[in-house]
């Protein structure tokens, strides 16, 4: 059920509650429902504060809400060091805040309670790129995913080597199989196939509800064997693979938040604050691209519906591009010198 107790602002907006309960009845993922609820509660609070009826809100009212998000004090401080940092929420965060608002107005339009969606999805702009482009209410900034340098990765590995076997295995699997945080924490003992060194990522744990089977390396297989022996001391029952070892709830399934805290602590101890639970996925997909994997193969491995999503994750570092340029220039240089020498001697190359 929708937690009205947690978000009392919802109680005064019947249509919002109807929509959220409908999503709950349709089986939307709990985390998705919670994110939508939180986003709408924030929007409704802004409407109540400004005296705006959300059912009749105009595009100008939505723009005012966006302005408030852009000017909201950031936890990162007031010094603007990048386009989407400093005062105000990051561009990606603003996009996330607008998603449930846009979807709610889609519902109102479908129910005949509104004629148009004030948020919208942008307008088609012909002759811009291949097949045109979409310009939304707030321009979407495309930034490259961050991946650690070799020195930063080695610092992470040094700290991780002192961690308990569970944490070392989770980082290894997160990298080997390019797993998202929820996919990793939701693994069960019967998802593993040690004989073939593969694991099944169940559809209900994935972002796009598509199941896939991915391999893991032999060294990770050794860690897995060691962890399974250790896990048997906590619980011999089949079920969630990764268990809590805290005094408060030993043997219980490890939560997403606990894993995030573990990775955050490792990152701080290693002096690499940018490292997160998603970094291993970024790094794995980038390494596959470096090894020459085809884009479609990487998309299948990552569980993406199309290669456009894969391109957002894969990028070569400046050093990689510099190396490619250097190798290419050496080849061109040798080719030109060969021709110049042949011209000087009167010989064809």
Coordinates of C-alpha atoms in Angstrom, one line a residue:
X1 CA 0.0 0.0 0.0
X2 CA 1.0 3.6 -0.5
X3 CA 2.6 4.9 2.7
X4 CA 0.4 8.0 3.4
X5 CA 1.7 8.0 6.9
X6 CA 5.2 8.7 5.6
X7 CA 4.0 11.3 3.1
X8 CA 1.0 13.1 4.8
X9 CA 0.9 15.6 1.9
X10 CA -0.6 12.8 -0.2
X11 CA -3.8 12.7 1.9
X12 CA -5.1 15.9 0.4
X13 CA -4.8 14.7 -3.2
X14 CA -7.1 11.9 -4.1
X15 CA -6.1 11.4 -7.7
X16 CA -2.5 11.0 -6.7
X17 CA -3.4 8.3 -4.3
X18 CA -5.6 6.6 -6.9
X19 CA -2.7 6.5 -9.4
X20 CA -0.1 5.3 -6.9
X21 CA -2.4 2.5 -5.6
X22 CA -3.0 1.5 -9.2
X23 CA 0.7 1.2 -9.8
X24 CA 1.0 -0.9 -6.6
X25 CA -1.9 -3.1 -7.7
X26 CA -0.2 -3.6 -11.1
X27 CA 2.9 -4.9 -9.3
X28 CA 5.4 -2.1 -9.9
X29 CA 8.7 -2.7 -8.1
X30 CA 8.6 -1.4 -4.5
X31 CA 11.7 0.8 -5.1
X32 CA 10.1 2.3 -8.2
X33 CA 6.8 2.9 -6.3
X34 CA 8.8 4.5 -3.4
X35 CA 10.7 6.8 -5.8
X36 CA 7.5 7.9 -7.6
X37 CA 5.8 8.5 -4.2
X38 CA 8.7 10.6 -2.9
X39 CA 8.9 12.6 -6.2
X40 CA 5.2 13.4 -6.2
X41 CA 5.2 14.2 -2.5
X42 CA 7.9 16.8 -3.2
X43 CA 6.0 18.3 -6.1
X44 CA 2.7 18.4 -4.2
X45 CA 4.5 20.2 -1.3
X46 CA 5.7 22.8 -3.7
X47 CA 2.2 23.2 -5.1
X48 CA 0.7 23.6 -1.7
X49 CA 3.3 26.2 -0.7
X50 CA 2.8 28.2 -3.9
X51 CA -1.0 27.9 -3.9
X52 CA -1.1 25.8 -7.1
X53 CA -3.8 23.2 -7.8
X54 CA -1.8 20.3 -9.2
X55 CA -4.8 19.1 -11.2
X56 CA -4.9 22.4 -13.2
X57 CA -1.2 23.3 -13.1
X58 CA 0.1 25.0 -16.2
X59 CA 3.5 24.6 -17.9
X60 CA 4.5 27.9 -16.2
X61 CA 3.8 26.3 -12.8
X62 CA 6.0 23.3 -13.7
X63 CA 8.7 25.7 -14.9
X64 CA 8.5 27.4 -11.5
X65 CA 9.0 24.1 -9.8
X66 CA 12.0 23.4 -12.0
X67 CA 13.4 26.8 -11.1
X68 CA 13.1 25.9 -7.4
X69 CA 14.9 22.6 -8.0
X70 CA 17.7 24.4 -9.9
X71 CA 18.2 26.9 -7.0
X72 CA 17.9 24.5 -4.1
X73 CA 21.0 24.5 -2.0
X74 CA 23.2 21.5 -2.9
X75 CA 24.8 19.3 -0.2
X76 CA 28.0 19.6 -2.2
X77 CA 28.3 23.3 -1.4
X78 CA 27.9 26.5 -3.3
X79 CA 31.0 26.6 -5.5
X80 CA 30.1 25.8 -9.0
X81 CA 32.8 23.6 -10.4
X82 CA 30.8 21.9 -13.1
X83 CA 27.8 22.6 -15.2
X84 CA 25.4 20.6 -13.0
X85 CA 27.1 21.1 -9.6
X86 CA 27.1 23.7 -6.9
X87 CA 23.8 25.4 -5.9
X88 CA 20.8 23.5 -7.1
X89 CA 20.2 19.8 -7.9
X90 CA 22.2 18.1 -10.6
X91 CA 20.6 17.8 -14.0
X92 CA 20.1 14.0 -13.7
X93 CA 18.4 14.5 -10.3
X94 CA 16.0 17.1 -11.8
X95 CA 15.2 14.6 -14.6
X96 CA 14.4 12.0 -11.9
X97 CA 12.1 14.4 -10.0
X98 CA 10.1 15.2 -13.2
X99 CA 9.5 11.6 -14.2
X100 CA 6.7 10.8 -11.7
X101 CA 5.2 14.2 -12.3
X102 CA 5.0 13.6 -16.0
X103 CA 3.6 10.1 -15.6
X104 CA 1.0 11.3 -13.2
X105 CA -0.2 13.9 -15.7
X106 CA -0.2 11.2 -18.4
X107 CA -2.7 9.3 -16.1
X108 CA -4.9 12.4 -15.7
X109 CA -4.9 12.9 -19.5
X110 CA -5.9 9.2 -20.0
X111 CA -8.7 9.6 -17.5
X112 CA -10.0 12.6 -19.2
X113 CA -9.3 14.9 -16.3
X114 CA -6.9 17.0 -18.4
X115 CA -6.5 17.8 -22.1
X116 CA -2.7 18.0 -22.1
X117 CA 0.4 17.1 -20.1
X118 CA 2.1 20.3 -18.8
X119 CA 5.4 18.4 -18.5
X120 CA 5.4 16.7 -21.9
X121 CA 8.2 14.7 -23.5
X122 CA 9.6 17.3 -25.8
X123 CA 8.9 18.1 -29.5
X124 CA 10.2 16.5 -32.6
X125 CA 12.9 18.6 -34.3
X126 CA 13.3 17.5 -37.9
X127 CA 16.6 17.4 -39.8
X128 CA 18.7 17.3 -36.6
X129 CA 20.8 14.2 -36.6
X130 CA 19.4 10.9 -37.8
X131 CA 15.7 10.9 -37.7
X132 CA 15.3 14.1 -35.7
X133 CA 15.7 14.8 -31.9
X134 CA 13.6 15.4 -28.9
X135 CA 13.9 18.5 -26.8
X136 CA 12.3 18.1 -23.4
X137 CA 11.2 20.6 -20.8
X138 CA 14.6 20.5 -19.2
X139 CA 17.6 19.8 -21.5
X140 CA 19.3 16.5 -20.6
X141 CA 23.0 16.7 -20.1
X142 CA 24.9 13.7 -21.3
X143 CA 28.0 13.1 -19.1
X144 CA 30.4 10.2 -19.4
X145 CA 30.3 7.7 -16.6
X146 CA 33.3 8.0 -14.2
X147 CA 35.7 5.1 -14.0
X148 CA 38.8 4.9 -11.8
X149 CA 42.3 5.2 -13.1
X150 CA 44.7 2.2 -12.7
X151 CA 46.2 3.8 -9.5
X152 CA 42.8 4.4 -8.1
X153 CA 41.7 0.8 -8.9
X154 CA 44.8 -0.6 -7.2
X155 CA 44.0 1.5 -4.1
X156 CA 40.5 0.0 -4.1
X157 CA 41.9 -3.5 -4.4
X158 CA 44.4 -2.9 -1.6
X159 CA 41.7 -1.9 0.8
X160 CA 39.3 -4.7 -0.4
X161 CA 42.0 -7.3 0.2
X162 CA 41.6 -6.7 3.9
X163 CA 37.8 -7.1 3.8
X164 CA 35.8 -10.2 4.8
X165 CA 35.3 -12.8 2.1
X166 CA 31.7 -11.8 1.5
X167 CA 32.7 -8.2 0.5
X168 CA 35.5 -9.4 -1.7
X169 CA 33.3 -11.8 -3.5
X170 CA 30.6 -9.2 -4.0
X171 CA 33.0 -6.7 -5.6
X172 CA 34.5 -9.4 -7.8
X173 CA 31.1 -10.6 -9.0
X174 CA 29.9 -7.0 -9.5
X175 CA 32.9 -6.4 -11.8
X176 CA 33.0 -9.8 -13.5
X177 CA 29.3 -9.9 -14.4
X178 CA 28.7 -6.1 -14.7
X179 CA 25.9 -6.4 -12.1
X180 CA 23.8 -3.5 -10.8
X181 CA 23.5 -3.1 -7.1
X182 CA 20.0 -4.7 -6.8
X183 CA 21.0 -7.6 -9.2
X184 CA 24.1 -8.3 -7.0
X185 CA 22.3 -8.1 -3.6
X186 CA 19.3 -10.2 -4.9
X187 CA 21.4 -13.2 -6.0
X188 CA 20.2 -16.5 -4.6
X189 CA 22.1 -19.7 -4.1
X190 CA 20.1 -21.5 -6.8
X191 CA 21.1 -18.7 -9.3
X192 CA 24.7 -20.1 -9.4
X193 CA 26.0 -22.7 -11.8
X194 CA 29.6 -23.4 -10.5
X195 CA 30.2 -26.2 -13.0
X196 CA 29.9 -23.7 -15.9
X197 CA 30.9 -20.6 -13.9
X198 CA 27.7 -18.8 -14.8
X199 CA 25.0 -17.0 -12.8
X200 CA 21.4 -16.2 -13.6
X201 CA 20.2 -12.7 -13.2
X202 CA 16.5 -13.1 -12.6
X203 CA 14.1 -10.8 -14.5
X204 CA 12.4 -9.5 -11.4
X205 CA 15.7 -8.0 -10.1
X206 CA 16.7 -6.3 -13.3
X207 CA 16.0 -2.8 -14.4
X208 CA 14.2 -3.8 -17.6
X209 CA 12.7 -7.1 -16.4
X210 CA 14.8 -9.2 -18.8
X211 CA 16.5 -12.3 -17.5
X212 CA 20.1 -13.0 -18.6
X213 CA 22.9 -15.5 -17.8
X214 CA 26.4 -14.2 -17.5
X215 CA 29.8 -15.8 -16.7
X216 CA 32.3 -15.1 -14.0
X217 CA 36.0 -15.7 -13.9
X218 CA 38.0 -18.6 -12.4
X219 CA 39.5 -16.5 -9.6
X220 CA 36.0 -15.3 -8.6
X221 CA 35.0 -18.9 -8.6
X222 CA 37.6 -19.7 -6.0
X223 CA 36.3 -16.8 -3.9
X224 CA 32.8 -18.1 -4.3
X225 CA 33.8 -21.6 -3.0
X226 CA 35.4 -20.0 0.0
X227 CA 32.4 -17.9 0.7
X228 CA 29.9 -20.7 0.4
X229 CA 31.9 -22.6 3.0
X230 CA 31.8 -19.5 5.2
X231 CA 28.1 -19.0 4.5
X232 CA 27.3 -22.5 5.8
X233 CA 28.4 -21.3 9.2
X234 CA 25.7 -18.6 9.1
X235 CA 22.9 -20.6 7.5
X236 CA 22.6 -23.9 5.6
X237 CA 19.2 -22.9 4.1
X238 CA 18.9 -22.1 0.4
X239 CA 17.9 -18.6 -0.4
X240 CA 19.7 -15.2 -0.6
X241 CA 23.3 -15.7 -1.4
X242 CA 24.7 -12.8 0.6
X243 CA 23.8 -12.7 4.3
X244 CA 24.3 -10.1 7.0
X245 CA 27.0 -10.8 9.6
X246 CA 26.1 -8.0 12.0
X247 CA 25.1 -8.7 15.6
X248 CA 21.7 -7.2 15.1
X249 CA 20.5 -9.5 12.3
X250 CA 23.0 -12.3 11.6
X251 CA 22.0 -14.6 8.8
X252 CA 19.4 -12.2 7.3
X253 CA 19.6 -11.2 3.7
X254 CA 22.0 -8.3 3.0
X255 CA 20.2 -5.1 2.2
X256 CA 21.0 -2.7 -0.6
X257 CA 21.7 0.1 1.9
X258 CA 24.2 -2.1 3.8
X259 CA 26.1 -2.9 0.7
X260 CA 26.2 0.8 -0.3
X261 CA 27.6 1.6 3.1
X262 CA 30.3 -1.1 2.7
X263 CA 31.4 0.3 -0.7
X264 CA 31.3 3.9 0.6
X265 CA 33.6 2.9 3.4
X266 CA 36.0 1.1 1.1
X267 CA 36.1 4.1 -1.2
X268 CA 36.8 6.5 1.6
X269 CA 39.6 4.3 3.0
X270 CA 41.1 4.0 -0.5
X271 CA 41.0 7.8 -1.0
X272 CA 38.7 7.3 -4.1
X273 CA 35.4 9.0 -3.1
X274 CA 34.0 8.7 -6.6
X275 CA 33.9 4.9 -6.3
X276 CA 30.3 3.6 -5.9
X277 CA 28.3 0.3 -6.2
X278 CA 27.8 1.1 -9.9
X279 CA 31.5 1.8 -10.7
X280 CA 32.4 -1.9 -11.2
X281 CA 29.6 -2.1 -13.8
X282 CA 31.0 0.9 -15.7
X283 CA 34.5 -0.4 -15.5
X284 CA 33.6 -3.9 -16.7
X285 CA 31.7 -2.6 -19.8
X286 CA 34.5 -0.2 -20.6
X287 CA 37.1 -3.0 -20.3
X288 CA 35.0 -5.2 -22.6
X289 CA 35.1 -2.3 -25.2
X290 CA 38.8 -2.0 -24.7
X291 CA 39.2 -5.7 -25.5
X292 CA 37.4 -5.3 -28.8
X293 CA 34.0 -6.7 -28.0
X294 CA 31.3 -5.7 -30.4
X295 CA 28.7 -3.3 -29.2
X296 CA 25.8 -5.7 -29.5
X297 CA 27.7 -8.4 -27.5
X298 CA 28.3 -5.9 -24.7
X299 CA 24.7 -4.8 -24.8
X300 CA 23.6 -8.4 -24.4
X301 CA 26.1 -8.9 -21.6
X302 CA 24.9 -5.8 -19.8
X303 CA 21.2 -6.6 -20.2
X304 CA 20.4 -3.5 -22.3
X305 CA 17.4 -3.5 -24.6
X306 CA 19.2 -1.5 -27.2
X307 CA 22.8 -0.3 -27.9
X308 CA 21.9 3.4 -27.2
X309 CA 21.9 2.5 -23.4
X310 CA 25.2 0.7 -23.8
X311 CA 26.8 3.7 -25.4
X312 CA 26.0 5.7 -22.3
X313 CA 28.1 3.3 -20.2
X314 CA 31.0 2.6 -22.5
X315 CA 33.7 5.2 -23.0
X316 CA 37.4 5.1 -23.6
X317 CA 39.5 7.2 -21.4
X318 CA 41.6 10.1 -22.7
X319 CA 44.7 7.9 -22.3
X320 CA 43.1 5.2 -24.4
X321 CA 42.3 7.7 -27.2
X322 CA 45.7 9.2 -27.0
X323 CA 47.3 5.7 -27.4
X324 CA 45.1 5.0 -30.4
X325 CA 46.0 8.3 -31.9
X326 CA 49.7 7.7 -31.3
X327 CA 49.6 4.2 -32.9
X328 CA 47.6 5.6 -35.8
X329 CA 50.0 8.5 -36.3
X330 CA 53.0 6.1 -36.3
X331 CA 51.4 4.1 -39.0
X332 CA 50.6 7.2 -41.1
X333 CA 54.1 8.5 -40.5
X334 CA 55.7 5.3 -41.6
X335 CA 53.5 5.2 -44.7
X336 CA 54.4 8.8 -45.7
X337 CA 58.1 8.2 -45.1
X338 CA 58.0 5.1 -47.2
X339 CA 56.5 7.0 -50.1
X340 CA 58.8 9.9 -49.6
X341 CA 61.8 7.6 -49.7
X342 CA 60.5 5.9 -52.8
X343 CA 60.0 9.2 -54.5
X344 CA 63.5 10.3 -53.6
X345 CA 65.1 7.1 -55.0
X346 CA 62.8 6.9 -57.9
X347 CA 61.4 3.5 -56.7
X348 CA 57.8 2.7 -56.3
X349 CA 56.8 1.5 -52.8

